[in-house]
Amino acid sequence: MQRYARSLLLAVLLSGTVASISLGQAAAPMGPMTTVAANSITWTDANVPGFAPGMKMAVINGNPDAAGPYTLRLSFPDGYRFPAHWHPMAENVTVLSGTLQLAMGDRVDDSKLKAYGPGDFLYIASPNPHFGGARGATVIQLHGEGPFAINQVGSMAR
C-alpha cells in the first residue's frame, strides 16, 4: 500500500511541476547555485487520496520521489483541513504566509491545533502522525530528504 501511495504521489508531482523545472521555467541553474523566482513557480492541484481538493503544490527543487534533497511548497485556501498522516522521512516546514494550524496525533482533534505564522519553523521527525489545516490563504515550504510520501492514518471524521 505504501508503494502505491508513493507511486500515486509521483504521478501527481510529475503532472507538470517537475517538467516545468527541467525546462528551466522555475529553476535557473547558475553554477553551484540554483535560483527560483517567485513569479516563475508553477502550481498544480495536489490530488492526494484522502485529502480534500483545493491544496496546490509546487516543486521548487529536487525530485521528491527520489532519494536526495527536495523542496516543495504547498498552498492551502482559507479553512482547508488535512487528515492525520505521516511521512517515512523527517519533514522540515516553514510557514511563508497565512496561518498553518497543526497538531500531532493519529486522530483529528481540532482542540489540539496550534497556530503557526509566517517565519515559524517546524521539524517533524518520522513517523509521527499529524493533522491540521489553514486559517486564511496559507503557503508553507517543505524540505527534507526523499523519497517524500504521504501515508494517511485515519479518516477526517469529526
PDB file of C-alpha atoms in Angstrom:
ATOM      1  CA  MET A   1       0.000   0.000   0.000  1.00  0.00           C
ATOM      2  CA  GLN A   2       2.841   2.401   0.802  1.00  0.00           C
ATOM      3  CA  ARG A   3       4.368   1.657  -2.629  1.00  0.00           C
ATOM      4  CA  TYR A   4       1.005   2.537  -4.240  1.00  0.00           C
ATOM      5  CA  ALA A   5       0.830   5.832  -2.293  1.00  0.00           C
ATOM      6  CA  ARG A   6       4.381   6.682  -3.343  1.00  0.00           C
ATOM      7  CA  SER A   7       3.618   5.890  -6.998  1.00  0.00           C
ATOM      8  CA  LEU A   8       0.441   7.962  -6.852  1.00  0.00           C
ATOM      9  CA  LEU A   9       2.304  10.896  -5.324  1.00  0.00           C
ATOM     10  CA  LEU A  10       4.934  10.634  -8.058  1.00  0.00           C
ATOM     11  CA  ALA A  11       2.197  10.793 -10.684  1.00  0.00           C
ATOM     12  CA  VAL A  12       0.781  13.907  -9.002  1.00  0.00           C
ATOM     13  CA  LEU A  13       4.182  15.542  -8.795  1.00  0.00           C
ATOM     14  CA  LEU A  14       5.131  14.714 -12.342  1.00  0.00           C
ATOM     15  CA  SER A  15       1.895  16.126 -13.725  1.00  0.00           C
ATOM     16  CA  GLY A  16       3.588  19.363 -14.686  1.00  0.00           C
ATOM     17  CA  THR A  17       5.650  20.727 -11.832  1.00  0.00           C
ATOM     18  CA  VAL A  18       8.796  18.643 -12.296  1.00  0.00           C
ATOM     19  CA  ALA A  19       8.616  19.051 -16.067  1.00  0.00           C
ATOM     20  CA  SER A  20       8.483  22.826 -15.732  1.00  0.00           C
ATOM     21  CA  ILE A  21      11.605  22.826 -13.584  1.00  0.00           C
ATOM     22  CA  SER A  22      13.507  20.618 -16.017  1.00  0.00           C
ATOM     23  CA  LEU A  23      12.534  23.041 -18.794  1.00  0.00           C
ATOM     24  CA  GLY A  24      14.043  25.892 -16.804  1.00  0.00           C
ATOM     25  CA  GLN A  25      10.784  27.736 -16.146  1.00  0.00           C
ATOM     26  CA  ALA A  26      11.065  27.598 -12.354  1.00  0.00           C
ATOM     27  CA  ALA A  27      14.728  26.968 -11.589  1.00  0.00           C
ATOM     28  CA  ALA A  28      17.665  28.663 -13.243  1.00  0.00           C
ATOM     29  CA  PRO A  29      20.995  26.912 -12.581  1.00  0.00           C
ATOM     30  CA  MET A  30      23.851  29.314 -12.016  1.00  0.00           C
ATOM     31  CA  GLY A  31      26.928  27.179 -11.448  1.00  0.00           C
ATOM     32  CA  PRO A  32      26.859  25.972  -7.848  1.00  0.00           C
ATOM     33  CA  MET A  33      23.651  27.928  -7.130  1.00  0.00           C
ATOM     34  CA  THR A  34      20.073  27.499  -8.331  1.00  0.00           C
ATOM     35  CA  THR A  35      17.597  30.348  -8.174  1.00  0.00           C
ATOM     36  CA  VAL A  36      13.827  30.248  -8.343  1.00  0.00           C
ATOM     37  CA  ALA A  37      11.967  33.485  -8.989  1.00  0.00           C
ATOM     38  CA  ALA A  38       8.654  33.593  -7.130  1.00  0.00           C
ATOM     39  CA  ASN A  39       6.793  34.619 -10.280  1.00  0.00           C
ATOM     40  CA  SER A  40       8.140  31.583 -12.168  1.00  0.00           C
ATOM     41  CA  ILE A  41       6.775  28.947  -9.782  1.00  0.00           C
ATOM     42  CA  THR A  42       4.295  26.571 -11.406  1.00  0.00           C
ATOM     43  CA  TRP A  43       1.462  25.494  -9.105  1.00  0.00           C
ATOM     44  CA  THR A  44      -0.606  22.365  -9.766  1.00  0.00           C
ATOM     45  CA  ASP A  45      -3.535  20.778  -7.997  1.00  0.00           C
ATOM     46  CA  ALA A  46      -2.259  18.326  -5.399  1.00  0.00           C
ATOM     47  CA  ASN A  47      -4.728  15.496  -5.777  1.00  0.00           C
ATOM     48  CA  VAL A  48      -3.705  13.370  -2.808  1.00  0.00           C
ATOM     49  CA  PRO A  49      -6.071  10.483  -1.970  1.00  0.00           C
ATOM     50  CA  GLY A  50      -7.950  11.173   1.257  1.00  0.00           C
ATOM     51  CA  PHE A  51      -7.176  14.907   1.143  1.00  0.00           C
ATOM     52  CA  ALA A  52      -9.853  17.439   0.213  1.00  0.00           C
ATOM     53  CA  PRO A  53      -9.473  19.238  -3.117  1.00  0.00           C
ATOM     54  CA  GLY A  54      -8.057  22.764  -3.019  1.00  0.00           C
ATOM     55  CA  MET A  55      -4.466  22.147  -1.971  1.00  0.00           C
ATOM     56  CA  LYS A  56      -1.887  23.218  -4.567  1.00  0.00           C
ATOM     57  CA  MET A  57       1.718  22.071  -4.861  1.00  0.00           C
ATOM     58  CA  ALA A  58       4.907  23.354  -6.478  1.00  0.00           C
ATOM     59  CA  VAL A  59       8.214  21.522  -6.685  1.00  0.00           C
ATOM     60  CA  ILE A  60      10.888  24.116  -6.016  1.00  0.00           C
ATOM     61  CA  ASN A  61      13.982  21.940  -6.188  1.00  0.00           C
ATOM     62  CA  GLY A  62      14.944  18.292  -6.449  1.00  0.00           C
ATOM     63  CA  ASN A  63      12.782  15.248  -7.065  1.00  0.00           C
ATOM     64  CA  PRO A  64      10.584  14.481  -4.045  1.00  0.00           C
ATOM     65  CA  ASP A  65      10.060  10.883  -5.178  1.00  0.00           C
ATOM     66  CA  ALA A  66      13.765  10.065  -5.334  1.00  0.00           C
ATOM     67  CA  ALA A  67      16.483   9.738  -2.737  1.00  0.00           C
ATOM     68  CA  GLY A  68      18.107  13.082  -2.061  1.00  0.00           C
ATOM     69  CA  PRO A  69      17.113  16.596  -1.048  1.00  0.00           C
ATOM     70  CA  TYR A  70      13.868  18.189  -2.199  1.00  0.00           C
ATOM     71  CA  THR A  71      11.955  21.413  -1.600  1.00  0.00           C
ATOM     72  CA  LEU A  72       8.185  21.747  -2.096  1.00  0.00           C
ATOM     73  CA  ARG A  73       5.641  24.459  -1.485  1.00  0.00           C
ATOM     74  CA  LEU A  74       2.042  23.763  -0.565  1.00  0.00           C
ATOM     75  CA  SER A  75      -0.736  26.321  -0.826  1.00  0.00           C
ATOM     76  CA  PHE A  76      -3.986  25.956   1.119  1.00  0.00           C
ATOM     77  CA  PRO A  77      -7.165  28.010   0.780  1.00  0.00           C
ATOM     78  CA  ASP A  78      -8.743  29.551   3.882  1.00  0.00           C
ATOM     79  CA  GLY A  79     -10.408  26.896   6.019  1.00  0.00           C
ATOM     80  CA  TYR A  80      -8.620  23.950   4.387  1.00  0.00           C
ATOM     81  CA  ARG A  81      -8.225  20.848   6.574  1.00  0.00           C
ATOM     82  CA  PHE A  82      -5.976  17.845   6.043  1.00  0.00           C
ATOM     83  CA  PRO A  83      -6.316  14.427   7.683  1.00  0.00           C
ATOM     84  CA  ALA A  84      -3.951  12.669  10.043  1.00  0.00           C
ATOM     85  CA  HIS A  85      -0.992  11.364   8.069  1.00  0.00           C
ATOM     86  CA  TRP A  86       2.720  10.636   8.398  1.00  0.00           C
ATOM     87  CA  HIS A  87       5.823  10.634   6.219  1.00  0.00           C
ATOM     88  CA  PRO A  88       8.561   7.966   6.017  1.00  0.00           C
ATOM     89  CA  MET A  89      11.262  10.644   6.304  1.00  0.00           C
ATOM     90  CA  ALA A  90      11.570  13.714   8.559  1.00  0.00           C
ATOM     91  CA  GLU A  91       9.845  16.869   7.342  1.00  0.00           C
ATOM     92  CA  ASN A  92      11.023  20.469   7.725  1.00  0.00           C
ATOM     93  CA  VAL A  93       8.197  23.007   7.465  1.00  0.00           C
ATOM     94  CA  THR A  94       8.445  26.797   7.197  1.00  0.00           C
ATOM     95  CA  VAL A  95       5.310  28.938   7.104  1.00  0.00           C
ATOM     96  CA  LEU A  96       5.683  31.532   4.336  1.00  0.00           C
ATOM     97  CA  SER A  97       2.279  33.215   4.583  1.00  0.00           C
ATOM     98  CA  GLY A  98      -1.055  32.807   6.339  1.00  0.00           C
ATOM     99  CA  THR A  99      -1.578  30.622   9.387  1.00  0.00           C
ATOM    100  CA  LEU A 100      -0.793  26.912   9.457  1.00  0.00           C
ATOM    101  CA  GLN A 101      -2.792  25.025  12.067  1.00  0.00           C
ATOM    102  CA  LEU A 102      -1.092  21.806  13.113  1.00  0.00           C
ATOM    103  CA  ALA A 103      -1.233  19.182  15.827  1.00  0.00           C
ATOM    104  CA  MET A 104       0.421  15.851  16.418  1.00  0.00           C
ATOM    105  CA  GLY A 105      -1.662  12.702  16.676  1.00  0.00           C
ATOM    106  CA  ASP A 106      -3.324   9.969  14.704  1.00  0.00           C
ATOM    107  CA  ARG A 107      -6.888  11.268  15.127  1.00  0.00           C
ATOM    108  CA  VAL A 108      -8.193  14.680  14.099  1.00  0.00           C
ATOM    109  CA  ASP A 109      -8.997  16.749  17.176  1.00  0.00           C
ATOM    110  CA  ASP A 110      -9.378  20.472  16.458  1.00  0.00           C
ATOM    111  CA  SER A 111      -8.915  21.325  20.150  1.00  0.00           C
ATOM    112  CA  LYS A 112      -5.246  20.300  19.837  1.00  0.00           C
ATOM    113  CA  LEU A 113      -4.437  22.564  16.868  1.00  0.00           C
ATOM    114  CA  LYS A 114      -1.776  25.240  17.356  1.00  0.00           C
ATOM    115  CA  ALA A 115      -1.347  28.227  15.051  1.00  0.00           C
ATOM    116  CA  TYR A 116       1.953  28.950  13.275  1.00  0.00           C
ATOM    117  CA  GLY A 117       2.565  32.139  11.312  1.00  0.00           C
ATOM    118  CA  PRO A 118       4.999  33.476   8.720  1.00  0.00           C
ATOM    119  CA  GLY A 119       8.583  32.648   9.609  1.00  0.00           C
ATOM    120  CA  ASP A 120       7.694  29.864  12.037  1.00  0.00           C
ATOM    121  CA  PHE A 121       9.600  26.596  11.526  1.00  0.00           C
ATOM    122  CA  LEU A 122       8.547  23.077  12.471  1.00  0.00           C
ATOM    123  CA  TYR A 123      10.628  19.897  12.369  1.00  0.00           C
ATOM    124  CA  ILE A 124       8.526  16.728  12.298  1.00  0.00           C
ATOM    125  CA  ALA A 125      10.503  13.546  12.863  1.00  0.00           C
ATOM    126  CA  SER A 126       9.304  10.382  11.158  1.00  0.00           C
ATOM    127  CA  PRO A 127       6.997   8.522  11.568  1.00  0.00           C
ATOM    128  CA  ASN A 128       4.912  10.937  13.645  1.00  0.00           C
ATOM    129  CA  PRO A 129       1.284  11.400  12.539  1.00  0.00           C
ATOM    130  CA  HIS A 130      -0.022  14.954  12.319  1.00  0.00           C
ATOM    131  CA  PHE A 131      -3.098  16.789  11.036  1.00  0.00           C
ATOM    132  CA  GLY A 132      -4.242  20.331  10.566  1.00  0.00           C
ATOM    133  CA  GLY A 133      -5.263  22.998   8.151  1.00  0.00           C
ATOM    134  CA  ALA A 134      -5.092  26.676   7.288  1.00  0.00           C
ATOM    135  CA  ARG A 135      -6.576  29.890   8.573  1.00  0.00           C
ATOM    136  CA  GLY A 136      -6.501  32.375   5.743  1.00  0.00           C
ATOM    137  CA  ALA A 137      -4.784  31.584   2.454  1.00  0.00           C
ATOM    138  CA  THR A 138      -1.598  29.831   3.589  1.00  0.00           C
ATOM    139  CA  VAL A 139       1.655  28.813   1.899  1.00  0.00           C
ATOM    140  CA  ILE A 140       4.229  26.536   3.516  1.00  0.00           C
ATOM    141  CA  GLN A 141       7.580  25.304   2.306  1.00  0.00           C
ATOM    142  CA  LEU A 142       8.673  21.721   2.981  1.00  0.00           C
ATOM    143  CA  HIS A 143      12.153  20.383   2.593  1.00  0.00           C
ATOM    144  CA  GLY A 144      13.862  17.192   3.507  1.00  0.00           C
ATOM    145  CA  GLU A 145      15.416  14.033   2.155  1.00  0.00           C
ATOM    146  CA  GLY A 146      13.385  11.995  -0.288  1.00  0.00           C
ATOM    147  CA  PRO A 147      11.648   9.969  -1.140  1.00  0.00           C
ATOM    148  CA  PHE A 148       8.696  12.028   0.077  1.00  0.00           C
ATOM    149  CA  ALA A 149       5.433  10.155   0.615  1.00  0.00           C
ATOM    150  CA  ILE A 150       2.146  10.730   2.420  1.00  0.00           C
ATOM    151  CA  ASN A 151       0.672   7.866   4.422  1.00  0.00           C
ATOM    152  CA  GLN A 152      -2.835   8.540   5.671  1.00  0.00           C
ATOM    153  CA  VAL A 153      -3.663   7.331   9.201  1.00  0.00           C
ATOM    154  CA  GLY A 154      -7.417   7.697   9.601  1.00  0.00           C
ATOM    155  CA  SER A 155     -10.495   9.455   8.349  1.00  0.00           C
ATOM    156  CA  MET A 156     -11.454  13.111   8.570  1.00  0.00           C
ATOM    157  CA  ALA A 157     -14.449  12.226  10.742  1.00  0.00           C
ATOM    158  CA  ARG A 158     -15.104  14.980  13.248  1.00  0.00           C
TER     159      ARG A 158
END
